[in-house]
CSV table of C-alpha atoms and ligand atoms in Angstrom, one decimal:
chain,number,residue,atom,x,y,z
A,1,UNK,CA,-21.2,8.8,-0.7
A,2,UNK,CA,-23.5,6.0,-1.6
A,3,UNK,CA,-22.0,3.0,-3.3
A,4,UNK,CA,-24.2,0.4,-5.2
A,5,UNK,CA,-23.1,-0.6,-8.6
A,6,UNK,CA,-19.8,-2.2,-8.8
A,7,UNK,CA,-17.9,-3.4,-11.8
A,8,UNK,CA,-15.5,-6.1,-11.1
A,9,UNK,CA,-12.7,-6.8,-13.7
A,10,UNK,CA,-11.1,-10.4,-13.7
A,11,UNK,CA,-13.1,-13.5,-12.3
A,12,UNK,CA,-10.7,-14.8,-10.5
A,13,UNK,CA,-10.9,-16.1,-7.0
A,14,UNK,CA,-10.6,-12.7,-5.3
A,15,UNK,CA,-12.8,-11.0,-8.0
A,16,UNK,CA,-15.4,-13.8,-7.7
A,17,UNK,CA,-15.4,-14.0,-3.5
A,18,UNK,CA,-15.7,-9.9,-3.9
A,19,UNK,CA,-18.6,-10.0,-6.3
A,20,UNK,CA,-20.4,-12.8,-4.3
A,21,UNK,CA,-19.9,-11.3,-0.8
A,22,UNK,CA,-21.0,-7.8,-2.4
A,23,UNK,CA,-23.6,-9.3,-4.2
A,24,UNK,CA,-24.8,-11.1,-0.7
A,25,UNK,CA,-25.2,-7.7,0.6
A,26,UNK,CA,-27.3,-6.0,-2.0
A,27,UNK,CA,-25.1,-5.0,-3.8
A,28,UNK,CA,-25.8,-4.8,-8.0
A,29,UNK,CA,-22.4,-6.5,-9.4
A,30,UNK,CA,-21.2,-7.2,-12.9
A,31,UNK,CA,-18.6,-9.2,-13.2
A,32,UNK,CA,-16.2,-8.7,-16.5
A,33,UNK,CA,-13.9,-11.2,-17.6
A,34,UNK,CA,-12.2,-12.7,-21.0
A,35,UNK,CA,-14.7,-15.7,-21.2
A,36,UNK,CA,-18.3,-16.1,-20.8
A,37,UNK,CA,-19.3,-17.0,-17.2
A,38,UNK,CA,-22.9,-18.2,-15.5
A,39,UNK,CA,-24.7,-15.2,-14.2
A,40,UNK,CA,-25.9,-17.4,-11.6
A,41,UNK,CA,-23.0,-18.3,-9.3
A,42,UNK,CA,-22.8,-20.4,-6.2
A,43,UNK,CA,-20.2,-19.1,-2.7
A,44,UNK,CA,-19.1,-22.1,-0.2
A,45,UNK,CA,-18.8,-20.3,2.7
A,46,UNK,CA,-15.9,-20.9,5.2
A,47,UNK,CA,-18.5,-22.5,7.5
A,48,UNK,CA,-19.5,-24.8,4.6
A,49,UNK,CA,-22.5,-23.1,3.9
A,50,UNK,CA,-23.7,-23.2,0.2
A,51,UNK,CA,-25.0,-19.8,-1.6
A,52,UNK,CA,-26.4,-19.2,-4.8
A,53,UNK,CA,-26.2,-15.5,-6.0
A,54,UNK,CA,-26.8,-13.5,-8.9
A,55,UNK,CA,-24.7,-11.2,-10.2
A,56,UNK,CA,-24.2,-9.9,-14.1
A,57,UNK,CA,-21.2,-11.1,-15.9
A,58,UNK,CA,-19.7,-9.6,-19.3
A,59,UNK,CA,-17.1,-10.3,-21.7
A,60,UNK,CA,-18.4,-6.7,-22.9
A,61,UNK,CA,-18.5,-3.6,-20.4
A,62,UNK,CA,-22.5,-2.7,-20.5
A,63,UNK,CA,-23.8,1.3,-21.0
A,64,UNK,CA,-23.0,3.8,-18.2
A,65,UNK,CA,-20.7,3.3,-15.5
A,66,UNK,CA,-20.6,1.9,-11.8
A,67,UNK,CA,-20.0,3.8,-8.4
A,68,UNK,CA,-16.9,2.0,-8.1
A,69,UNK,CA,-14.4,0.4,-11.0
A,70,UNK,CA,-12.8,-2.9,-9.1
A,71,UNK,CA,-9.6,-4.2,-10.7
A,72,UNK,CA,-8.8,-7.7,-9.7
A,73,UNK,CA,-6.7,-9.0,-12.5
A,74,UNK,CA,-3.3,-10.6,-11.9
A,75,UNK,CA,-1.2,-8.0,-11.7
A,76,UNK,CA,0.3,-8.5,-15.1
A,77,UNK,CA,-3.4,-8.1,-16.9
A,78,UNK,CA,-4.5,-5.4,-15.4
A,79,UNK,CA,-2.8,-2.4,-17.2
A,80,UNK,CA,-4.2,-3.7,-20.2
A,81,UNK,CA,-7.7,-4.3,-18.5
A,82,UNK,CA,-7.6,-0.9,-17.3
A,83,UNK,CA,-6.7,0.6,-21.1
A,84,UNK,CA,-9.5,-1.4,-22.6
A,85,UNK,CA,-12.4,0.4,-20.7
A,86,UNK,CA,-10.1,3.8,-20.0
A,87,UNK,CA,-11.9,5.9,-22.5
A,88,UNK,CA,-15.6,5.2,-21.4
A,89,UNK,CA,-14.7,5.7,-17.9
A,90,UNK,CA,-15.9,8.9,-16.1
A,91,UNK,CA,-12.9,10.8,-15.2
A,92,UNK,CA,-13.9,11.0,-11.2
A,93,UNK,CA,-14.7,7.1,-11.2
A,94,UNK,CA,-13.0,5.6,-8.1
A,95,UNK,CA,-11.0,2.8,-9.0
A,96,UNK,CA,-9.8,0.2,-6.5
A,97,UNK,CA,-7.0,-2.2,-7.3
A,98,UNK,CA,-6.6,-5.6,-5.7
A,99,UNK,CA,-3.0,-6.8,-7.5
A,100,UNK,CA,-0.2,-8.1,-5.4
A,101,UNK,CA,3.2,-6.9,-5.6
A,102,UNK,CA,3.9,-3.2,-6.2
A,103,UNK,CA,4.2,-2.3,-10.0
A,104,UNK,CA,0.7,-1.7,-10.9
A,105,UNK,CA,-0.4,0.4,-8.4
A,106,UNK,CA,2.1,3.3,-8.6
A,107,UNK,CA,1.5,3.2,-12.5
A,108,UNK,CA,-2.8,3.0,-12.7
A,109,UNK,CA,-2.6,5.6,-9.0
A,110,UNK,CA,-0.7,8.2,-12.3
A,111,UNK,CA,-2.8,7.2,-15.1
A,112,UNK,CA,-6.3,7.3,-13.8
A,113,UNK,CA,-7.4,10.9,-13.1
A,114,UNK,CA,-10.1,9.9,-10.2
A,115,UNK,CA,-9.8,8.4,-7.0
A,116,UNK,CA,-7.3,5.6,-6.9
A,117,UNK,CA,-7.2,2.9,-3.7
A,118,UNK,CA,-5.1,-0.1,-3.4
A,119,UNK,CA,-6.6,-3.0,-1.3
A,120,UNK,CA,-4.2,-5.9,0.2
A,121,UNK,CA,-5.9,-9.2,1.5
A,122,UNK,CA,-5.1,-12.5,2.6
A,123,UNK,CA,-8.7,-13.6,2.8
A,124,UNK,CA,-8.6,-17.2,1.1
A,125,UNK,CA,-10.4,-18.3,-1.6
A,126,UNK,CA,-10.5,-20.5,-4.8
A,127,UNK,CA,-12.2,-20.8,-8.1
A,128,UNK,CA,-13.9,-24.5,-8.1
A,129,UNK,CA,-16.1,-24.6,-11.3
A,130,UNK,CA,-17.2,-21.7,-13.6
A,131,UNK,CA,-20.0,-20.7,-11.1
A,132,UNK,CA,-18.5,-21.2,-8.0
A,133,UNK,CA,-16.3,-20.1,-5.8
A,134,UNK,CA,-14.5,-21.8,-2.0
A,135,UNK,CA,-14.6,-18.8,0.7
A,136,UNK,CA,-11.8,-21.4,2.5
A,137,UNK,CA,-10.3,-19.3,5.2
A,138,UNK,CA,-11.2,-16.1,7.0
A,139,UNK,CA,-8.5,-13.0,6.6
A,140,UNK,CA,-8.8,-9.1,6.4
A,141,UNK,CA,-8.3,-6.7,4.4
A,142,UNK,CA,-6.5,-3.5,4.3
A,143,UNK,CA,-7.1,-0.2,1.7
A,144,UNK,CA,-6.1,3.1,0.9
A,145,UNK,CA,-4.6,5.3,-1.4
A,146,UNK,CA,-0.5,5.7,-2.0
A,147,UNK,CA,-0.4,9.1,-1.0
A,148,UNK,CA,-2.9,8.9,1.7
A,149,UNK,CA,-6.0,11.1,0.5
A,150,UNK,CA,-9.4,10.1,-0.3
A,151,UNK,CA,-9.7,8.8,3.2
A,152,UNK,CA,-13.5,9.2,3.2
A,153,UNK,CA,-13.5,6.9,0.6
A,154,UNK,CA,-11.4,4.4,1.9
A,155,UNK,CA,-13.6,4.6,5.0
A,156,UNK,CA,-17.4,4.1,3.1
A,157,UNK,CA,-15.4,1.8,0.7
A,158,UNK,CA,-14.2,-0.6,4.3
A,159,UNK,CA,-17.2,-0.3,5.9
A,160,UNK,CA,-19.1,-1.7,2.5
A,161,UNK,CA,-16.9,-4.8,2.5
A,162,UNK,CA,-16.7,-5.1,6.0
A,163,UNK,CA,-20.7,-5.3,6.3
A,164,UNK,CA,-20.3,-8.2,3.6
A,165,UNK,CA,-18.7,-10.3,5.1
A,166,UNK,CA,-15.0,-9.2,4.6
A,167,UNK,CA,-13.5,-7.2,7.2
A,168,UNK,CA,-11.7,-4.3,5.9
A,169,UNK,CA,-9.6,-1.5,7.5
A,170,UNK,CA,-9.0,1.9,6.2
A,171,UNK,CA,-5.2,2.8,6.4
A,172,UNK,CA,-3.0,5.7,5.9
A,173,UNK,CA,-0.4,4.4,4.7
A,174,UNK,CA,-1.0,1.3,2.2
A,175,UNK,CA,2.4,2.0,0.4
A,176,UNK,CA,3.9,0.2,2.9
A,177,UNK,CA,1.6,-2.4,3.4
A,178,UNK,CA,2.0,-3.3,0.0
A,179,UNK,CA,5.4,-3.6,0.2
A,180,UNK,CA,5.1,-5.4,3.5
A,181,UNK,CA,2.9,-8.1,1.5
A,182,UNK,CA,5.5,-8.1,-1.5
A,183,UNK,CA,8.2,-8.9,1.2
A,184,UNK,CA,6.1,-12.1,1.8
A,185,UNK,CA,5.9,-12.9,-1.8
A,186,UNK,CA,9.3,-12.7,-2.7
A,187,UNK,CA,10.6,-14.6,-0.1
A,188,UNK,CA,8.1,-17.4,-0.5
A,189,UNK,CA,6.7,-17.5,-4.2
A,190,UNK,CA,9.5,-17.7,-6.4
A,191,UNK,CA,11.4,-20.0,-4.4
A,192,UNK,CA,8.3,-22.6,-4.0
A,193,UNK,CA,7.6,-22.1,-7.5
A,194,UNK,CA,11.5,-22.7,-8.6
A,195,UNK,CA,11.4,-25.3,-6.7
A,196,UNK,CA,8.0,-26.6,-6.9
A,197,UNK,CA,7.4,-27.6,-3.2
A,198,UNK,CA,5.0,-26.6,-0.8
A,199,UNK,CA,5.8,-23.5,1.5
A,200,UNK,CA,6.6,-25.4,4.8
A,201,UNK,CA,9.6,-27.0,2.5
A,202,UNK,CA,11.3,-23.7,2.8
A,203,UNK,CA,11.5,-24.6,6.4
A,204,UNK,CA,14.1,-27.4,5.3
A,205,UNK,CA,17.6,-27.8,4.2
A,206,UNK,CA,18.7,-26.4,1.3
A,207,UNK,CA,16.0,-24.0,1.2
A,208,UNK,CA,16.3,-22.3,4.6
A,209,UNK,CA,19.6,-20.8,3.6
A,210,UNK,CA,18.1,-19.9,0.2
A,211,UNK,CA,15.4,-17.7,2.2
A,212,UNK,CA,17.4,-16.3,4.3
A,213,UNK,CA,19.9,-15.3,1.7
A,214,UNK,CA,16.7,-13.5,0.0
A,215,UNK,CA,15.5,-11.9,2.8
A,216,UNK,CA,18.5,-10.3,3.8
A,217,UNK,CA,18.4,-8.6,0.3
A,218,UNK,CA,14.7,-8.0,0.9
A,219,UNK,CA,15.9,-6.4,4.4
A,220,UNK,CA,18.5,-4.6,2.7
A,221,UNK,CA,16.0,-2.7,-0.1
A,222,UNK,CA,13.4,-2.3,2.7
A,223,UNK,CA,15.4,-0.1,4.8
A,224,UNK,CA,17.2,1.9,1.6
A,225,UNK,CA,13.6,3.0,1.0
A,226,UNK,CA,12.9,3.9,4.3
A,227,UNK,CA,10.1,0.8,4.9
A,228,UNK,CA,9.6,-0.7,8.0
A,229,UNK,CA,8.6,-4.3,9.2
A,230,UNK,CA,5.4,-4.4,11.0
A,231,UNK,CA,7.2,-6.0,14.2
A,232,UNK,CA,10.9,-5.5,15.1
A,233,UNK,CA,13.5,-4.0,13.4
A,234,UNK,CA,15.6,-4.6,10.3
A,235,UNK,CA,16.6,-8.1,9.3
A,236,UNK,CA,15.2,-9.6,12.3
A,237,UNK,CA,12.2,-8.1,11.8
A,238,UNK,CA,12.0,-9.4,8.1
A,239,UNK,CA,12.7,-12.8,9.2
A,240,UNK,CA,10.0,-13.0,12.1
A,241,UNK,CA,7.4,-11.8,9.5
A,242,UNK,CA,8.6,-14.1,6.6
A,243,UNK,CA,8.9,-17.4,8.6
A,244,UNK,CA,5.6,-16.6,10.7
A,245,UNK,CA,3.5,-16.8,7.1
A,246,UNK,CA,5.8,-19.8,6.2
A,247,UNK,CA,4.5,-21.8,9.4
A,248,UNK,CA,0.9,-20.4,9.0
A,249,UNK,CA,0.9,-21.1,5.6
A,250,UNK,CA,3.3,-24.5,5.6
A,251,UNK,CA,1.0,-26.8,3.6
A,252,UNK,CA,-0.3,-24.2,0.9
A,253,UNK,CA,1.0,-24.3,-2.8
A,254,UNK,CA,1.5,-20.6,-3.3
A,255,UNK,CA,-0.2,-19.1,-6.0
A,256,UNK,CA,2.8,-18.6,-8.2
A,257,UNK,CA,3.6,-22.4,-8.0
A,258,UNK,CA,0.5,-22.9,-9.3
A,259,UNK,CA,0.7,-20.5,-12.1
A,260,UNK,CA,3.5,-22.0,-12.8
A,261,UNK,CA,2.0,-25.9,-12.2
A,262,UNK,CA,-1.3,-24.9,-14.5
A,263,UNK,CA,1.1,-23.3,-17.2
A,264,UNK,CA,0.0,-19.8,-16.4
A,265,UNK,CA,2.1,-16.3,-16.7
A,266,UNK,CA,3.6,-15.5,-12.9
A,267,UNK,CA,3.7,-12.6,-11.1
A,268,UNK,CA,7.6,-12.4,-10.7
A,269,UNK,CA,7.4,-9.0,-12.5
A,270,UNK,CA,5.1,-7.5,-10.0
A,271,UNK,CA,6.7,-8.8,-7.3
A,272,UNK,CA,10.3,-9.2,-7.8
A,273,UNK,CA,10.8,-6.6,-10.1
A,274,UNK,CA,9.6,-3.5,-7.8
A,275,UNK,CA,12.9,-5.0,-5.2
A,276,UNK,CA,15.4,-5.1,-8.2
A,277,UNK,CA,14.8,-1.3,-9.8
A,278,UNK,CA,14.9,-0.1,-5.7
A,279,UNK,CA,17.8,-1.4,-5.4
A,280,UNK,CA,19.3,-0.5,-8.6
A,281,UNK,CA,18.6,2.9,-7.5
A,282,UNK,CA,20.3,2.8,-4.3
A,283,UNK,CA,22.9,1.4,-6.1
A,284,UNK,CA,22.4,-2.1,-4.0
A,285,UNK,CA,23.7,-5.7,-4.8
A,286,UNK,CA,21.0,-8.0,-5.0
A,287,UNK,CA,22.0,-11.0,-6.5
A,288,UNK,CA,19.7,-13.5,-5.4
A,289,UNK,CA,16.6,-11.3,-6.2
A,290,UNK,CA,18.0,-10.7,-10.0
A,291,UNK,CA,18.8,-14.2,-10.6
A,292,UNK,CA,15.5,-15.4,-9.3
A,293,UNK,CA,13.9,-12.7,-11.6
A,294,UNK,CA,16.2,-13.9,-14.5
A,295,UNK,CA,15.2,-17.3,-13.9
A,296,UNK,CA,11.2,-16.6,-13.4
A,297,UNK,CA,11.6,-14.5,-16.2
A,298,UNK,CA,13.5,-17.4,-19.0
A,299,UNK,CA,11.0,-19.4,-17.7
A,300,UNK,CA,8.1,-17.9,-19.6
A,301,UNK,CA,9.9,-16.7,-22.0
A,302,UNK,CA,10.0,-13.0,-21.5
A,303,UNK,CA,13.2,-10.8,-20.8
A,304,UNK,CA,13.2,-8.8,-17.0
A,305,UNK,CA,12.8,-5.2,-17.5
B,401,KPL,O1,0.3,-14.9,-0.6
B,401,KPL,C1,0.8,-16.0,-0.7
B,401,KPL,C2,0.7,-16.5,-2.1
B,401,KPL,O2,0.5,-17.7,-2.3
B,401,KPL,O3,0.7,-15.7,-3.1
B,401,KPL,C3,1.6,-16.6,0.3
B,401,KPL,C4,1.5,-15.8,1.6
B,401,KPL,C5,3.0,-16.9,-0.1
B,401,KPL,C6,0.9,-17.9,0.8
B,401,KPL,O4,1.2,-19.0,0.0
């Protein structure tokens, strides 16, 4: 399969480094967001190296339709960004999905009757003007689809963003490396953003026992739904992975304290919400979990589902 033309749904930092990177390698990108953007945008590399790259960008989708649909919207917007171009989408149209947390994917994988992957990276970037985007730090990426078909696809899709400049795996089995991502979020983003400190705070008293508290809920959900940590075992496992990212990570604002710093909807749904109905289900206390949900929630003024 042959992929060339790519539409990119929300300009944010991952949707911009994507289109630039894809756009670097020949790729013909248009980029689709709420407000008009400069067609001519400009990647800092992660060696410092200064790009200028042309790629299309809409407020409007244009006629036809791409090889491949990319969804890159926080993972609140994109159901809605999805709906709004459903009905002139081909019905085979792959669709990738880039949203963190785990309450999109299981929802667009249902909706969407052609190929559906879900992508996970922690490749670093940010938006620094309207036509450009920082490439700051070096990661990889990992895709697939939730019941683990369309593996050819996942293959041609990895080794298109691995030639450009973003090194990307195929997996098997991207359920749980979603949820292995989500485990990172909700032990680090909604107690940073609570709290509005940076992540290596956590490290510090009172916080440490606040993690700890939530990742032995997190430990607890995990092994109800039969998920793994990618070292270890159970709770210790849990904790190695959570407070490795903390220490890698210690001087980062996470991105849901800066939603929450710039006055932007969070992600708490997405992320914390996906723990609290797992656990209703297995009939599982989670305290910590729901009241940080409760509180992310009155925050912006919406009611937890
Ligand atoms: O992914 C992150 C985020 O900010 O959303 C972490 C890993 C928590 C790093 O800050």
């Amino acid at each position: 399969m042959a992929l060339q033309t790519h539409w990119i749904v929300g300009p944010g930092a991952i949707g911009r480094l994507l289109a630039l990177r894809l756009a670097q390698h020949g790729q013909r990108i248009t980029l689709l967001g709420r407000r008009p953007l400069p067609d001519r945008q400009t990647l800092v590399t992660p060696q410092g190296d200064v790009l200028s790259l042309e790629v299309i960008t809409r407020t409007r989708p244009p006629g036809g339709s791409p090889d491949l649909l990319h969804l890159t919207t926080k993972a609140y917007a994109a159901e809605a960004a999805y709906l709004e171009l459903a009905s002139r989408l081909p019905a085979d149209l792959p669709l990738v999905l880039w949203q963190n947390g785990y309450h999109t994917q299981p929802r667009l994988a249902t909706r969407h009757p052609g190929p559906v992957l879900c992508a996970t990276t922690t490749e670093g970037a940010y938006v620094a003007a309207d036509d450009r985007v920082v490439h700051a730090g070096r990661g990889n990426t990992l895709i697939g689809s939730l019941k683990g078909g369309h593996g050819d696809l996942a293959r041609t899709v990895a080794s298109l963003l691995s030639a450009s400049g973003l090194p990307t795996r195929a997996v098997p089995d991207i359920r749980r490396r979603l949820w292995h991502k989500l485990a990172i979020n909700a032990a680090i983003n909604p107690l940073v953003a609570h709290h509005r400190i940076r992540n290596g705070e956590l490290r510090d008293t009172p916080f440490r026992d606040e993690v700890e508290a939530v990742i032995g809920e997190v430990a607890r959900v995990m092994q109800a739904e039969g998920i793994a940590p990618p070292e270890g075992s159970g709770l210790d496992g849990w904790r190695t992975l959570v407070w490795r990212v903390v220490e890698a990570t210690a001087n980062n604002r996470a991105s849901m304290l800066q939603d929450v710093l710039a006055g932007r909807p969070t992600e708490h749904v997405a992320i914390l919400g996906p723990l609290c109905e797992a656990a209703r289900r297995h009939d599982l206390a989670t305290p910590r979990l729901d009241s940080l949900l409760k509180t992310l929630a009155k925050a912006q003024g919406t009611v937890p589902g």
